[in-house]
XYZ file of C-alpha atoms in Angstrom:
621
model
C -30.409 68.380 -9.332
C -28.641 69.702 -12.388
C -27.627 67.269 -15.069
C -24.804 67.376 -17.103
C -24.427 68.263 -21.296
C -24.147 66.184 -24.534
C -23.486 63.147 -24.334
C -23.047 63.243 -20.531
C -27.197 63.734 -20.259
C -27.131 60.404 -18.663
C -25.023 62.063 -15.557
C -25.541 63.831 -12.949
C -22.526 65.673 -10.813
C -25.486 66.173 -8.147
C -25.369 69.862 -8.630
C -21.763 70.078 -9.362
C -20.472 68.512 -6.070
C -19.575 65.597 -7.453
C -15.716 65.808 -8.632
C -13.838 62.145 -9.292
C -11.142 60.246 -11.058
C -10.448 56.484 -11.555
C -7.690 56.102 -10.225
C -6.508 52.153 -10.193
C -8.095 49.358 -11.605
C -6.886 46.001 -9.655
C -7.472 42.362 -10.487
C -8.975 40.607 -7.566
C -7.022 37.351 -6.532
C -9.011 33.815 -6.667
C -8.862 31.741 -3.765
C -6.999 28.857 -5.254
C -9.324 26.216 -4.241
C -12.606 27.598 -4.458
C -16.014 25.787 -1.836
C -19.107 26.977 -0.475
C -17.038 28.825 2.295
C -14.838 31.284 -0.509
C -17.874 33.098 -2.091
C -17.839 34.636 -5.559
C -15.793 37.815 -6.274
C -15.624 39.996 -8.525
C -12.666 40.285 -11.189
C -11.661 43.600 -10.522
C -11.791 46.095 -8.001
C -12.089 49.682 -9.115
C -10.727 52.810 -6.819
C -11.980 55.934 -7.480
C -10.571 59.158 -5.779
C -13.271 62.018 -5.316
C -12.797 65.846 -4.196
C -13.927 66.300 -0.955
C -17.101 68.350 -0.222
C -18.702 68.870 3.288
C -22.174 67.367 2.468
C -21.120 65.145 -0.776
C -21.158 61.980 2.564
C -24.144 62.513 2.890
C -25.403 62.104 -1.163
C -23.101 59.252 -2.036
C -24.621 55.809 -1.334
C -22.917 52.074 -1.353
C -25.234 50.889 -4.555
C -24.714 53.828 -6.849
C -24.194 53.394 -10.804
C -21.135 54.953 -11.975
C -19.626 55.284 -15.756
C -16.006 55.257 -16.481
C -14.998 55.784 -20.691
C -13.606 52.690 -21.822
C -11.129 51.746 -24.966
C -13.754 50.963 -27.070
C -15.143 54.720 -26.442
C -15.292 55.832 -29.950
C -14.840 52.784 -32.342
C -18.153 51.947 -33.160
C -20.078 54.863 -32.837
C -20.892 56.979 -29.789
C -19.363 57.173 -26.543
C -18.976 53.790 -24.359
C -18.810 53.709 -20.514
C -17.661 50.941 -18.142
C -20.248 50.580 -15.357
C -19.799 50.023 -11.915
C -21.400 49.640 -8.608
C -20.122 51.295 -5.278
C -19.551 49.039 -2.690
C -17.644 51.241 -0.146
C -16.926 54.752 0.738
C -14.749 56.393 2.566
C -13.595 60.071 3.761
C -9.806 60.261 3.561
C -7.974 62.927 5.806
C -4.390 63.724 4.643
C -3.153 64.459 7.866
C -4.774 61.789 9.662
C -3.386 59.332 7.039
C 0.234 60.337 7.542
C -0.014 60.062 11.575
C 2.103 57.504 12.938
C 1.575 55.546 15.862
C 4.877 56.404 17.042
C 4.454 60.063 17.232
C 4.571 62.097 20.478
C 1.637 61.299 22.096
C 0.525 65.126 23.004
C 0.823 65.333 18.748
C -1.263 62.822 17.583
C -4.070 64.083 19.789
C -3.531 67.833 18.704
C -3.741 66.406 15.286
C -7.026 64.233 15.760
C -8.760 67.119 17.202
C -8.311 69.579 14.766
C -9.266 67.083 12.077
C -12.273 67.147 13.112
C -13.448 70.817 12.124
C -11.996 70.104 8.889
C -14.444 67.668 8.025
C -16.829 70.940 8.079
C -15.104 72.597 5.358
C -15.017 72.174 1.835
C -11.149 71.882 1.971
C -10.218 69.601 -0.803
C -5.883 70.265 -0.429
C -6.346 68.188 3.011
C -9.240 65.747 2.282
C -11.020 63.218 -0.318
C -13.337 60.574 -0.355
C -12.010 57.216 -1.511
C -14.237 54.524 -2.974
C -14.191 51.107 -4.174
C -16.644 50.209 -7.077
C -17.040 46.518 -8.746
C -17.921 46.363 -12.443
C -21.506 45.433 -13.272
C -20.342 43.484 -16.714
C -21.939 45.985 -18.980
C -21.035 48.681 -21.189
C -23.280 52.148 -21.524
C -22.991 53.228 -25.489
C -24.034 56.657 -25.866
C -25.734 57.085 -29.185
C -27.220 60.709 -30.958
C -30.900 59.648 -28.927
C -31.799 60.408 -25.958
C -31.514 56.269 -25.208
C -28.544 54.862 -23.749
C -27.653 51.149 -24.741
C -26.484 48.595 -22.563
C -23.842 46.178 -23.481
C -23.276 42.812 -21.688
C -19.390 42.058 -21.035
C -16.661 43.873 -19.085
C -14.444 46.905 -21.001
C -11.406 47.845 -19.274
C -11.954 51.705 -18.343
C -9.218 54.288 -18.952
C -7.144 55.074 -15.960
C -7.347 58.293 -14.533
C -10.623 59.404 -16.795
C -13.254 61.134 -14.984
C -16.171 59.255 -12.978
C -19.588 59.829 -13.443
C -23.321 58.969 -11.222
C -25.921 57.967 -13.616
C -29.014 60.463 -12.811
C -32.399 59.151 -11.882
C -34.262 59.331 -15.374
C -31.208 56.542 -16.930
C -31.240 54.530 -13.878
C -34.962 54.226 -14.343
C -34.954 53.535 -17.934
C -32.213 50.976 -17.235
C -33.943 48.887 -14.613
C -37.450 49.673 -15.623
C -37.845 50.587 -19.377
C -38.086 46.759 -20.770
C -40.172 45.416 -18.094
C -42.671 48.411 -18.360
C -42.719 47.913 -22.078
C -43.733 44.238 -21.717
C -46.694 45.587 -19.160
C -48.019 47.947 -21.412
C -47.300 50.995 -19.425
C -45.340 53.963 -20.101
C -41.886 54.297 -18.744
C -40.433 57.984 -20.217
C -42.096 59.818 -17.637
C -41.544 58.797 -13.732
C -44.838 58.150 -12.100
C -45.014 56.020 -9.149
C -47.478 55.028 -6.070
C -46.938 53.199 -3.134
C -50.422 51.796 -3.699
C -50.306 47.923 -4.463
C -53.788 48.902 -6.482
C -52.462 51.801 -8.700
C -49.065 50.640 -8.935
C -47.338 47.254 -9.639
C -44.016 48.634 -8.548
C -42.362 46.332 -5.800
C -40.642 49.487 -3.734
C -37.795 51.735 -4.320
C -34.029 51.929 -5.568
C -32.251 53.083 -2.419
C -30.549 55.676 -4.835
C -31.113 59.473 -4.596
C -32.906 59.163 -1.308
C -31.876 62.431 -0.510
C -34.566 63.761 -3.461
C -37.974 63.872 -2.965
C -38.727 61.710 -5.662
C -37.872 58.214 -6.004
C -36.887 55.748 -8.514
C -39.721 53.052 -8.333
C -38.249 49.225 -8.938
C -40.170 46.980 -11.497
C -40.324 42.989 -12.112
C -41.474 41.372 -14.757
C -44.583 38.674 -13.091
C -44.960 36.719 -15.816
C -41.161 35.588 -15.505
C -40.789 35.982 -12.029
C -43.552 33.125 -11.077
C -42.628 30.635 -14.182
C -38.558 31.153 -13.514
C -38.801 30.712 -9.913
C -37.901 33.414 -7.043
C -36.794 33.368 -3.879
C -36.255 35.244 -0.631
C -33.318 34.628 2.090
C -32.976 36.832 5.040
C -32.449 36.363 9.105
C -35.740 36.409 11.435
C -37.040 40.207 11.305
C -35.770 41.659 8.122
C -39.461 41.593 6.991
C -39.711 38.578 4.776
C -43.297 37.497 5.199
C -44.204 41.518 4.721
C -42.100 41.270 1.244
C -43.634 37.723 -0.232
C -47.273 39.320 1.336
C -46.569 42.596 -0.860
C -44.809 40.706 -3.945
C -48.350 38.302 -4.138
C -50.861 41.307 -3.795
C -49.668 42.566 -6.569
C -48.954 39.631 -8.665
C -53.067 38.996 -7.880
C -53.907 42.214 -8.565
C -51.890 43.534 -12.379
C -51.630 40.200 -13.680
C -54.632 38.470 -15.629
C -55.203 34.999 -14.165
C -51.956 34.040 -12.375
C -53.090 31.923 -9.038
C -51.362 31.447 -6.067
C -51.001 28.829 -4.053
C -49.714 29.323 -0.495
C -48.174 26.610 1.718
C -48.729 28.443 4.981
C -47.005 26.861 7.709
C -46.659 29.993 9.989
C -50.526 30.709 9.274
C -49.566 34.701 8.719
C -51.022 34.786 5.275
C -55.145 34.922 6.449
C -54.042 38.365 8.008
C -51.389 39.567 6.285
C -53.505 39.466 2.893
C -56.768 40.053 4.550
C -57.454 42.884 2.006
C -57.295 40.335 -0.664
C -59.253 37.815 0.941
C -62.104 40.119 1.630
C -62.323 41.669 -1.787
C -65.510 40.446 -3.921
C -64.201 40.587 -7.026
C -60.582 37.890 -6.276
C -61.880 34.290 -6.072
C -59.841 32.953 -2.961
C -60.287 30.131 -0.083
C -58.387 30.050 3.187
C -57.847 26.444 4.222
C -57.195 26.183 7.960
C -56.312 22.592 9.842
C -59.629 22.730 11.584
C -62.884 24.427 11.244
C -63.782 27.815 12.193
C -66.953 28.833 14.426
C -66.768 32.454 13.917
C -64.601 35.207 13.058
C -63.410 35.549 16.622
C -61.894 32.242 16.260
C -60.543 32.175 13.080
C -58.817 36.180 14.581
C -57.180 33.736 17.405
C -55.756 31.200 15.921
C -54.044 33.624 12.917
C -50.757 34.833 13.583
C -50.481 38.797 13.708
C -47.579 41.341 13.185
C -46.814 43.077 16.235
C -48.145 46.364 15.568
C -51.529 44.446 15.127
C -52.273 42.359 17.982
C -54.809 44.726 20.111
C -56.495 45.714 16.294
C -59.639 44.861 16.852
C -60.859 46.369 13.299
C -59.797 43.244 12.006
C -62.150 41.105 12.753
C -64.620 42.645 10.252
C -62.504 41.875 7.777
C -62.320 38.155 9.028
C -66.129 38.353 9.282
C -66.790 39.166 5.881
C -63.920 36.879 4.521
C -66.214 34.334 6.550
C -69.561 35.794 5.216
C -68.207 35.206 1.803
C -67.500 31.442 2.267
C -64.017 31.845 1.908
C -62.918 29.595 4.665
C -63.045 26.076 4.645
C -60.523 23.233 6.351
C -59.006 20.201 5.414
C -59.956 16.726 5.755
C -58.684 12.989 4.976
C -60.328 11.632 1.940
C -63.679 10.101 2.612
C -63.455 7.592 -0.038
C -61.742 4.348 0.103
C -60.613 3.839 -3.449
C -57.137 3.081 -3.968
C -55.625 3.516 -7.433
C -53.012 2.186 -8.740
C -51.276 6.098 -8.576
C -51.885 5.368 -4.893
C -49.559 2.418 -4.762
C -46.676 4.061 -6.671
C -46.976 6.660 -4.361
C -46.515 4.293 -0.870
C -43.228 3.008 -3.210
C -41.752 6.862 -3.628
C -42.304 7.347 0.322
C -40.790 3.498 1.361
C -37.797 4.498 -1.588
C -37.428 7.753 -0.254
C -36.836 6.394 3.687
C -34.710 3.575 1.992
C -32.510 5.517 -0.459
C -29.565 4.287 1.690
C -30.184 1.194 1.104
C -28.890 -0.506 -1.894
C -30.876 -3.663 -1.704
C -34.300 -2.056 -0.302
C -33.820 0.097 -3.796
C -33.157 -2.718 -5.942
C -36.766 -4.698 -4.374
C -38.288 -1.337 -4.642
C -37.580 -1.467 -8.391
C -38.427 -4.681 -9.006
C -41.844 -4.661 -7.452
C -42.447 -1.757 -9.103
C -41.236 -3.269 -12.366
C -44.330 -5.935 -12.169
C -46.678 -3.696 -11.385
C -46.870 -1.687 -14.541
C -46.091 -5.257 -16.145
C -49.632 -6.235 -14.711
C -51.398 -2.835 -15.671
C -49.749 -3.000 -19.458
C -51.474 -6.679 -19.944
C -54.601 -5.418 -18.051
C -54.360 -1.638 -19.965
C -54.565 0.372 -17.444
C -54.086 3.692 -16.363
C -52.734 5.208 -12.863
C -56.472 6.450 -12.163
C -57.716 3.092 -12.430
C -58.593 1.441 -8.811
C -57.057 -1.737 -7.838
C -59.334 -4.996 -7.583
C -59.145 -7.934 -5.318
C -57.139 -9.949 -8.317
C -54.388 -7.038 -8.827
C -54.065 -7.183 -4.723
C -53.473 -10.727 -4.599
C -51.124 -10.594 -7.491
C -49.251 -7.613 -5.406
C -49.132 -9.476 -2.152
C -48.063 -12.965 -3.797
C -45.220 -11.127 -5.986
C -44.197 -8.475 -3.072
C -43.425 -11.485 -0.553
C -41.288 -13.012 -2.759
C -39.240 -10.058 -4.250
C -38.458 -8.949 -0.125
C -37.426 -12.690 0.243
C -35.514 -12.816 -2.556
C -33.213 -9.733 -1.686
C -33.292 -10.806 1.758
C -35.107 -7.740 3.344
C -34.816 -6.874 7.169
C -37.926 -8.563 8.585
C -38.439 -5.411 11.241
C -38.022 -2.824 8.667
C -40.808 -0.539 6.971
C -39.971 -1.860 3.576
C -41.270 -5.711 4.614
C -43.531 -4.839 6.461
C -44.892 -2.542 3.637
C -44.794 -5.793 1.691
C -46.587 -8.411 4.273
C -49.376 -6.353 4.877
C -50.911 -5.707 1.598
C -53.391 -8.582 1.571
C -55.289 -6.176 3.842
C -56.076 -3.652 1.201
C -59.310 -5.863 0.505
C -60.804 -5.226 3.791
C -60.558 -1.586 2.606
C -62.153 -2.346 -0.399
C -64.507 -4.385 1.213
C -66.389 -1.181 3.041
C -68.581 1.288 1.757
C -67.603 4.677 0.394
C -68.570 7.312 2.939
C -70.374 10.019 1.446
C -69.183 13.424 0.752
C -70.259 15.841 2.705
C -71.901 19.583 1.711
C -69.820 21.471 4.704
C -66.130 23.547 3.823
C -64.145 20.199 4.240
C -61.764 19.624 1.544
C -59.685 16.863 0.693
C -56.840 16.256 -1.161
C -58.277 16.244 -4.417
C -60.824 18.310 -3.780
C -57.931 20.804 -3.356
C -56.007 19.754 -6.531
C -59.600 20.578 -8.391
C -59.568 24.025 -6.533
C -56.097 24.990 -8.272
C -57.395 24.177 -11.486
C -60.335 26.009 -10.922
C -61.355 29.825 -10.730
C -60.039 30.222 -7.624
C -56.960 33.204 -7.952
C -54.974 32.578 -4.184
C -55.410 29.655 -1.938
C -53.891 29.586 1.276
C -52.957 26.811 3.422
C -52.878 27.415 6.795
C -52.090 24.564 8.157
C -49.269 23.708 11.352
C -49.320 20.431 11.107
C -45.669 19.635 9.243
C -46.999 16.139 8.244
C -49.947 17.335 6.784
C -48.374 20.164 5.201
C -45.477 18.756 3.606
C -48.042 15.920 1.995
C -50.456 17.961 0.766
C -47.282 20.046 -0.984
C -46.447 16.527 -2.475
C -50.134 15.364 -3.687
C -50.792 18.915 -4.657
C -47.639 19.939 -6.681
C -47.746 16.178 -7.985
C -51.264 16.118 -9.287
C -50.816 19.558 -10.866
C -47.411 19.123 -12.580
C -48.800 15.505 -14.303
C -52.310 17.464 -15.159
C -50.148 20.196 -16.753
C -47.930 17.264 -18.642
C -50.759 15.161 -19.455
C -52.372 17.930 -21.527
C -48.981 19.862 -22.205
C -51.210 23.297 -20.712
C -49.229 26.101 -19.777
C -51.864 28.468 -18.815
C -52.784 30.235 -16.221
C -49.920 30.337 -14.093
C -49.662 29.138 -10.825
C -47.806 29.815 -8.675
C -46.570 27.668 -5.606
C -45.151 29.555 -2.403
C -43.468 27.257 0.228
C -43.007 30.474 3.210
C -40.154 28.283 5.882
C -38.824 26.683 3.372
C -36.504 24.613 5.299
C -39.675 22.631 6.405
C -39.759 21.499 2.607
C -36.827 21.393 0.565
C -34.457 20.636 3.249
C -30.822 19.249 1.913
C -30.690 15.555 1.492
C -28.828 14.795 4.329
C -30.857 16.265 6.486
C -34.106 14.657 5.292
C -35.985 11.205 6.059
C -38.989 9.869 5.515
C -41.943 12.325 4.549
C -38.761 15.129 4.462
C -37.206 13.749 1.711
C -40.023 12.497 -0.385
C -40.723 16.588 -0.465
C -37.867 17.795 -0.908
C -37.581 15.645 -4.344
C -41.122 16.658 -5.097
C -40.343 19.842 -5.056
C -36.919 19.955 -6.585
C -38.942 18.113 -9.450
C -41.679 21.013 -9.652
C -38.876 23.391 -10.283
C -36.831 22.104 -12.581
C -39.796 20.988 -14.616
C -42.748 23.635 -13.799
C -41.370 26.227 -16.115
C -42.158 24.076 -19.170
C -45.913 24.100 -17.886
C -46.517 27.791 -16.534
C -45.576 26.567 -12.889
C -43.329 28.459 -10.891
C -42.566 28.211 -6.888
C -41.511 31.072 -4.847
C -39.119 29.559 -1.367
C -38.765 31.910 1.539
C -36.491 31.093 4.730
C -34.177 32.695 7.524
C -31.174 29.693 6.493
C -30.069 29.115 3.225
C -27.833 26.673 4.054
C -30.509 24.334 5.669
C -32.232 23.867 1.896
C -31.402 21.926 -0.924
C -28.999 23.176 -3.034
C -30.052 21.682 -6.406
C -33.854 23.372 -5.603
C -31.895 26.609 -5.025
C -29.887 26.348 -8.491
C -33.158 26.723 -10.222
C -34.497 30.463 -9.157
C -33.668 32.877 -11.377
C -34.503 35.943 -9.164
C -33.512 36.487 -5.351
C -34.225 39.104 -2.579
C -31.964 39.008 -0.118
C -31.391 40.819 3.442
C -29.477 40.582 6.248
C -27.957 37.016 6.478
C -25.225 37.117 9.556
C -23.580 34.216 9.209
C -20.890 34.165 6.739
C -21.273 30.349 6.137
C -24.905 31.869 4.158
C -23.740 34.814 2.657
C -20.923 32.435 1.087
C -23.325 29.988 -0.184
C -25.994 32.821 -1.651
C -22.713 34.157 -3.284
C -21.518 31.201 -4.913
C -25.365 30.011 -5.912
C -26.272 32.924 -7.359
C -22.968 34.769 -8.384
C -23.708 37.656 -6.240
C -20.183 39.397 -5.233
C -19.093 39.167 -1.412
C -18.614 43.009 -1.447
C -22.257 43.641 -2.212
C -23.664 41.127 0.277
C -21.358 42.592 2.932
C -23.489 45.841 2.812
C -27.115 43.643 3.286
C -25.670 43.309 6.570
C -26.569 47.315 7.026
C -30.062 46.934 5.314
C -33.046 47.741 7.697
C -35.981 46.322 7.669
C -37.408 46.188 3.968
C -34.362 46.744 2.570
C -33.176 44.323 0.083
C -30.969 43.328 -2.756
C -33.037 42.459 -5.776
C -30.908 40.369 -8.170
C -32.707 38.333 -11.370
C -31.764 36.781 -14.673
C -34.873 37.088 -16.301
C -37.450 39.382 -14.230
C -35.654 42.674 -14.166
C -34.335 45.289 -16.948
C -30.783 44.136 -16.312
C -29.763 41.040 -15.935
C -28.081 39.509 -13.151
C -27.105 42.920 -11.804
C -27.509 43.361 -8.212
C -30.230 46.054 -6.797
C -30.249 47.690 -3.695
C -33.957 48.086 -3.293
C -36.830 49.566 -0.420
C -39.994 47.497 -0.479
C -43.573 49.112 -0.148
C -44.555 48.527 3.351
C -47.599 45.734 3.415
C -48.037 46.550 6.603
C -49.107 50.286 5.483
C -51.665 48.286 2.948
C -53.525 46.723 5.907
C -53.612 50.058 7.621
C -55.405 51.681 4.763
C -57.705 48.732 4.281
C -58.662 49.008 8.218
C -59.022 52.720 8.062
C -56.584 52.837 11.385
């Protein structure tokens, strides 16, 4: 592909097909009373007109950089360039264009037909391609180096000033050049891998697929995990394949980042087998029950399609067994109760009262004597309750329900009337631990902080699930404050997210108490090196104050438009650009990030590496 001269070396005219003009620049019109249902768009919309060529159809691609000169071209040194995206192309015929409906029939057909051998010709009196591009909000300066400069802020372009397709070597060195730089590895020279070992790239820019050599796509780890990330697509578009991909490398070409998977779906045992069964990653699979053998533990683990008669893969479960990687949970065996324990019954009964004004304002007050009674006593939340604290709590939680007049049937007095019993809890022994691969909840809270580098919880159980992501993101965000640590990074993944961060109106009881758990590890993790990674099929089932804190989003297809709309107005993606996910097969995906990639905020049209094709290799199949 030939490039062009000084200072156009950041173009190509792919091998001098490539012929255009700007021809209109044209300010998009606001909805007047913009919702979730409008969508963001983008200020302008740019037409470009561009000499027809027989195979130049077949080069161009929706996602393309271009370069227009701007008015500041000139004034401060060097050449400066608009930059757009392509959102749409189209071939123009001029004689198709002036047929009228109301032609003689016989005409319009004799005209249609012999259109169509035109398109075979390089005839550019009868035919052009139109094209509609949206401004990326930055400026390329060309200085005297062979570095470009990138500019945040729109520049009106000149009307009528010639287009240009940023080549493959710029386009890399925009997306890549920073993040590569912070890795340690070089960037000048394009050298790629589909190998999650060799190479920490997350795919391909679907640019210049035509060429046999692609433009690999880099994130930054460090800030994806601590800024948050997520991933929004319909059933099929290869999500759990992405987040599998995205995490084997995050384990493998970062230091000590851990991951911690809530895996309702229980994909994760297979789809990172190759992880699991390497000696040198520290990892534990915990299932809901326990395993006899690796035959079992193949069963009861969901497996991609392409997958389900490989029988190769039970070695790999055998020696993930051999290793001791597999253990299961189990309810707590001891029955101490702390006084962390109580002020976590009140955030469940506030949670399943938060309707109620009243049931709030007892909630409040009980809980207002309660650390009155631990400041005269000094203690801590990790200090078990006595028989004096629980007669203090009974005697003082009758009377506050009485006092605000609390419905006798509901959970809230109940709560209340019953806590007398807590001394026939205290009143038993302590059952003993046991040496087997149980684990409970805080045996699980000491495995995060430990060596381990990926846990996964497979576990279908909703309930048991969603509160072990409350204790578990709980007791790690206060051990993180309590200390103010911010290393290593962990990083939670909640795969079907709608099962934990649904919107509050659609959550009650255990729903909502972890849907505010987790809103509160990710507006507050970042501080202490804790990020969380959501993955769903429907946006618009989640909470929306949970979304507002990711900072970098894949996204495929999404058919309704009530999602699209809402990922557009979230994350100020334009409605042109998510009309085109709508196309995307499979593993194709728009990358967009403030922080993890080389540009912010600008949208990516991206191919991940196939984690599929990582299993296959590991398998030998």
């Amino acid at each position: 592909m030939s490039t062009l001269a000084e200072p156009e070396r950041f173009f190509t005219d792919l091998d001098g097909r490539f012929s255009a003009r700007l021809s209109a620049v044209i300010p998009v019109r606001k909805a007047e009373t913009p919702s979730e249902t409008t969508g963001i768009t983008a200020k302008y919309d740019c037409r470009i007109k561009a000499e027809y060529q027989k195979d130049l159809m077949g080069l161009l691609e929706e996602g393309m950089l271009l370069a227009v000169r701007n008015f500041k071209s000139g004034r401060c040194g060097g050449r400066r360039y608009t930059l757009l995206e392509i959102s749409r192309i189209g071939p123009e015929h001029y004689g198709l264009t002036g047929l009228s409906d109301h032609s003689y029939y016989p005409y319009q057909f004799e005209i249609i037909q012999q259109s169509v051998e035109d398109w075979a010709t390089d005839d550019k009196a009868t035919m052009m391609i139109q094209m509609s591009a949206i401004p990326l909000n930055y400026d390329l300066v060309a200085g005297d180096d062979d570095e470009a400069q990138y500019i945040r802020g729109f520049t009106y372009p000149v009307i009528a000033e010639t287009v240009h397709i940023l080549n493959r070597d710029t386009i890399h060195q925009m997306y890549n050049k920073s993040v590569l730089e912070r890795m340690g590895r070089p960037w000048r020279k394009i050298e790629t891998s589909p190998s999650a070992r060799e190479d920490p790239r997350l795919g391909t820019i679907k640019m210049f697929e035509s060429e046999k050599e692609r433009i690999p796509i880099y994130v930054d780890f460090e800030r994806l995990v601590r800024y948050h990330f997520g991933i929004f697509a319909f059933t099929g578009a290869g999500k759990s394949n992405l987040l599998s991909n995205i995490l084997r490398r995050l384990v493998y070409h970062t230091k000590d980042t851990k991951v911690v998977i809530f895996d309702i779906s229980m994909e994760y045992p297979f789809f990172l087998q190759d992880v699991f069964a390497d000696l040198d990653i520290p990892a534990k699979v915990v299932l809901e029950t326990p395993v006899q053998d690796a035959d079992q533990f193949y069963k009861i683990v969901v497996k991609p399609r392409g997958f389900e008669k490989a029988a190769r893969a039970k070695k790999a479960f055998e020696e993930i067994l051999r290793q001791g990687k597999v253990g299961y949970y189990k309810e707590e065996a001891s029955t101490t109760i702390t006084y962390g324990d109580i002020f976590e019954q009140l955030k469940l009964l506030r949670a399943e009262n938060a309707e109620r004004a009243t049931s709030l304002e007892a909630i409040n007050a009980i809980e207002k004597t309660i650390r009155g009674y631990m400041r005269e006593k000094k203690h801590n939340l990790e200090k078990p309750v006595d028989e004096a604290f629980i007669d203090h709590l009974s005697r003082k939680a009758l009377e506050i329900v009485e006092k605000y007049k609390i419905w006798r049937s509901g959970g809230l007095y109940g709560w209340a009337q019953t806590r007398s019993q807590l001394k026939e809890e205290l009143a038993q022994p302590p059952e003993e631990e046991t040496s087997d691969e149980g684990y409970t909840k805080k045996a699980l809270a000491r495995l995060i902080e430990g060596d381990y580098r990926i846990i996964c919880l497979s576990i279908v159980d909703p309930n048991i699930i969603k509160s072990l992501a409350i204790q578990l993101t709980n007791l790690t965000l206060i051990g993180r404050k309590r200390e103010f640590k911010v290393e290593p990074p962990i990083l939670f993944v909640f795969d079907e997210a709608q099962e934990f961060i649904p919107a509050y109106e659609k959550a009650r009881g255990i729903e909502r108490e972890c849907t505010v758990q987790i809103e509160t590890l990710l507006r507050q993790g970042r501080k202490y090196g804790l990020g969380g990674c959501l993955a769903t099929q429907r946006i618009a089932y989640l909470n929306t104050n949970a979304l507002q804190q990711l900072h970098t989003y894949f996204i495929g297809p999404l058919p309704r438009p009530y999602d699209r709309s809402l990922v557009s107005n979230t994350f100020t993606i334009d409605q042109g650009i998510l009309e085109k996910t709508l196309e995307f097969a499979p593993g194709e995906w728009l990358l967009s990030s403030y922080t993890a990639t080389g540009m912010e905020n600008v949208p990516i049209f991206i191919k991940a590496d196939n984690s599929e094709a990582e299993i296959q290799q590991f398998l030998q199949l």
